[in-house]
Amino acid sequence: SAWENLKLVYPEFQVPGAGVMHAKLMLLRFPSFLRCVISSANLEKHHWRQYVNVVWVLDAPHGDCATQDQFAHDLSKFLAGFGDELQHWLCALRQFRLVAPAGVHLVASIPGRFRTGRPFGLGRLE
């Protein structure tokens, strides 16, 4: 396949029939940096051509994970919320200086129903 280095991970929706706000997150690993892309668009051609969407990009160079910030911590918790399937990405994140600009916070949601106080979705805004 021409896309042997591409892996698509689809979250399991635990509430059948319920609408779920979900992240469109892309982690793209290059030889010298990791690109984190968060988009409002689904990965379908007509979503990119017919709708207004936003894209936020962070390029993180290789480096000491001790320089990571709250964004990196929140991204790691978000990925861990999907279970073992994304474990290799949790390990990969530690190889990069993942530091977001001042004032940038990750407010993400994962499928499921949770009590307030969770670090995802509306619980993050409380």
CSV table of C-alpha atoms in Angstrom, one decimal:
chain,number,residue,atom,x,y,z
A,1,SER,CA,0.0,0.0,0.0
A,2,ALA,CA,1.1,3.6,-0.7
A,3,TRP,CA,0.1,4.5,2.9
A,4,GLU,CA,2.0,1.9,4.9
A,5,ASN,CA,3.0,4.6,7.5
A,6,LEU,CA,-0.6,5.8,8.0
A,7,LYS,CA,-2.8,4.5,10.8
A,8,LEU,CA,-6.4,5.7,11.3
A,9,VAL,CA,-7.8,5.2,14.7
A,10,TYR,CA,-11.6,5.6,15.1
A,11,PRO,CA,-12.9,6.0,18.7
A,12,GLU,CA,-15.5,3.5,19.8
A,13,PHE,CA,-18.8,5.4,20.4
A,14,GLN,CA,-20.2,4.0,23.7
A,15,VAL,CA,-23.5,5.7,23.5
A,16,PRO,CA,-25.3,4.3,20.3
A,17,GLY,CA,-27.4,6.8,18.5
A,18,ALA,CA,-26.2,9.8,20.5
A,19,GLY,CA,-24.4,12.6,18.9
A,20,VAL,CA,-20.8,13.0,20.1
A,21,MET,CA,-18.6,16.0,19.7
A,22,HIS,CA,-15.2,14.5,18.9
A,23,ALA,CA,-11.7,15.7,18.2
A,24,LYS,CA,-10.3,15.5,14.8
A,25,LEU,CA,-6.7,15.0,15.9
A,26,MET,CA,-3.8,14.2,13.6
A,27,LEU,CA,-0.3,13.4,15.0
A,28,LEU,CA,2.1,13.4,12.1
A,29,ARG,CA,5.6,12.2,13.0
A,30,PHE,CA,8.5,13.5,10.8
A,31,PRO,CA,12.2,12.7,11.2
A,32,SER,CA,12.9,16.0,13.1
A,33,PHE,CA,9.5,17.0,14.6
A,34,LEU,CA,6.0,16.0,15.6
A,35,ARG,CA,3.1,17.9,14.1
A,36,CYS,CA,-0.1,18.0,16.1
A,37,VAL,CA,-3.1,19.1,14.0
A,38,ILE,CA,-6.5,19.7,15.6
A,39,SER,CA,-9.3,20.4,13.1
A,40,SER,CA,-13.0,20.9,13.2
A,41,ALA,CA,-13.4,19.1,9.9
A,42,ASN,CA,-14.1,15.4,9.4
A,43,LEU,CA,-11.7,13.6,7.1
A,44,GLU,CA,-14.1,13.6,4.2
A,45,LYS,CA,-13.5,15.6,1.0
A,46,HIS,CA,-16.8,17.5,1.0
A,47,HIS,CA,-16.2,18.7,4.6
A,48,TRP,CA,-13.0,20.4,3.4
A,49,ARG,CA,-14.6,21.8,0.2
A,50,GLN,CA,-18.1,22.8,1.3
A,51,TYR,CA,-17.9,23.8,5.0
A,52,VAL,CA,-16.1,26.4,7.0
A,53,ASN,CA,-13.6,24.8,9.3
A,54,VAL,CA,-10.7,25.7,11.5
A,55,VAL,CA,-7.3,24.0,11.8
A,56,TRP,CA,-4.7,24.5,14.6
A,57,VAL,CA,-1.2,23.3,14.2
A,58,LEU,CA,1.7,22.8,16.6
A,59,ASP,CA,5.1,21.7,15.4
A,60,ALA,CA,7.1,20.1,18.3
A,61,PRO,CA,10.9,19.5,17.8
A,62,HIS,CA,12.7,16.6,19.2
A,63,GLY,CA,13.8,17.2,22.7
A,64,ASP,CA,13.6,16.6,26.4
A,65,CYS,CA,10.0,15.9,27.5
A,66,ALA,CA,10.9,17.8,30.8
A,67,THR,CA,10.1,20.9,28.8
A,68,GLN,CA,6.6,19.8,28.1
A,69,ASP,CA,3.7,21.9,29.4
A,70,GLN,CA,0.0,21.5,30.5
A,71,PHE,CA,-1.0,21.1,26.8
A,72,ALA,CA,1.3,18.0,26.5
A,73,HIS,CA,-0.1,16.7,29.8
A,74,ASP,CA,-3.7,17.2,28.6
A,75,LEU,CA,-3.0,15.6,25.2
A,76,SER,CA,-1.4,12.6,26.9
A,77,LYS,CA,-4.5,12.1,29.2
A,78,PHE,CA,-6.8,12.5,26.1
A,79,LEU,CA,-4.9,9.8,24.2
A,80,ALA,CA,-4.9,7.5,27.3
A,81,GLY,CA,-8.7,7.9,27.4
A,82,PHE,CA,-8.9,5.8,24.3
A,83,GLY,CA,-7.2,2.8,25.9
A,84,ASP,CA,-4.3,0.7,24.7
A,85,GLU,CA,-4.7,1.3,21.0
A,86,LEU,CA,-2.9,4.7,21.3
A,87,GLN,CA,-0.2,3.6,23.8
A,88,HIS,CA,2.6,3.9,21.2
A,89,TRP,CA,1.7,7.5,20.7
A,90,LEU,CA,1.9,8.2,24.5
A,91,CYS,CA,5.5,6.8,24.3
A,92,ALA,CA,6.3,8.9,21.2
A,93,LEU,CA,5.1,12.1,22.8
A,94,ARG,CA,7.9,11.9,25.4
A,95,GLN,CA,10.5,12.3,22.6
A,96,PHE,CA,9.3,15.9,21.7
A,97,ARG,CA,9.2,19.3,23.3
A,98,LEU,CA,5.5,19.7,23.1
A,99,VAL,CA,4.9,23.2,24.3
A,100,ALA,CA,1.8,25.2,23.2
A,101,PRO,CA,1.9,29.0,22.9
A,102,ALA,CA,0.7,31.0,26.0
A,103,GLY,CA,-3.0,30.9,26.5
A,104,VAL,CA,-3.6,27.7,24.4
A,105,HIS,CA,-5.4,24.9,26.3
A,106,LEU,CA,-6.7,21.6,25.1
A,107,VAL,CA,-10.4,21.2,25.8
A,108,ALA,CA,-11.2,17.7,24.4
A,109,SER,CA,-14.0,15.2,24.7
A,110,ILE,CA,-13.9,11.4,24.5
A,111,PRO,CA,-16.9,9.2,23.9
A,112,GLY,CA,-18.9,8.1,26.9
A,113,ARG,CA,-20.8,9.6,29.8
A,114,PHE,CA,-18.9,11.0,32.7
A,115,ARG,CA,-19.5,12.9,35.9
A,116,THR,CA,-18.3,16.4,36.2
A,117,GLY,CA,-14.7,16.9,37.3
A,118,ARG,CA,-13.3,14.8,34.4
A,119,PRO,CA,-10.4,16.3,32.5
A,120,PHE,CA,-12.4,16.1,29.2
A,121,GLY,CA,-15.2,18.0,27.6
A,122,LEU,CA,-17.4,20.3,29.7
A,123,GLY,CA,-15.8,19.0,32.9
A,124,ARG,CA,-12.6,20.8,31.7
A,125,LEU,CA,-14.5,24.1,31.5
A,126,GLU,CA,-15.9,23.9,35.0
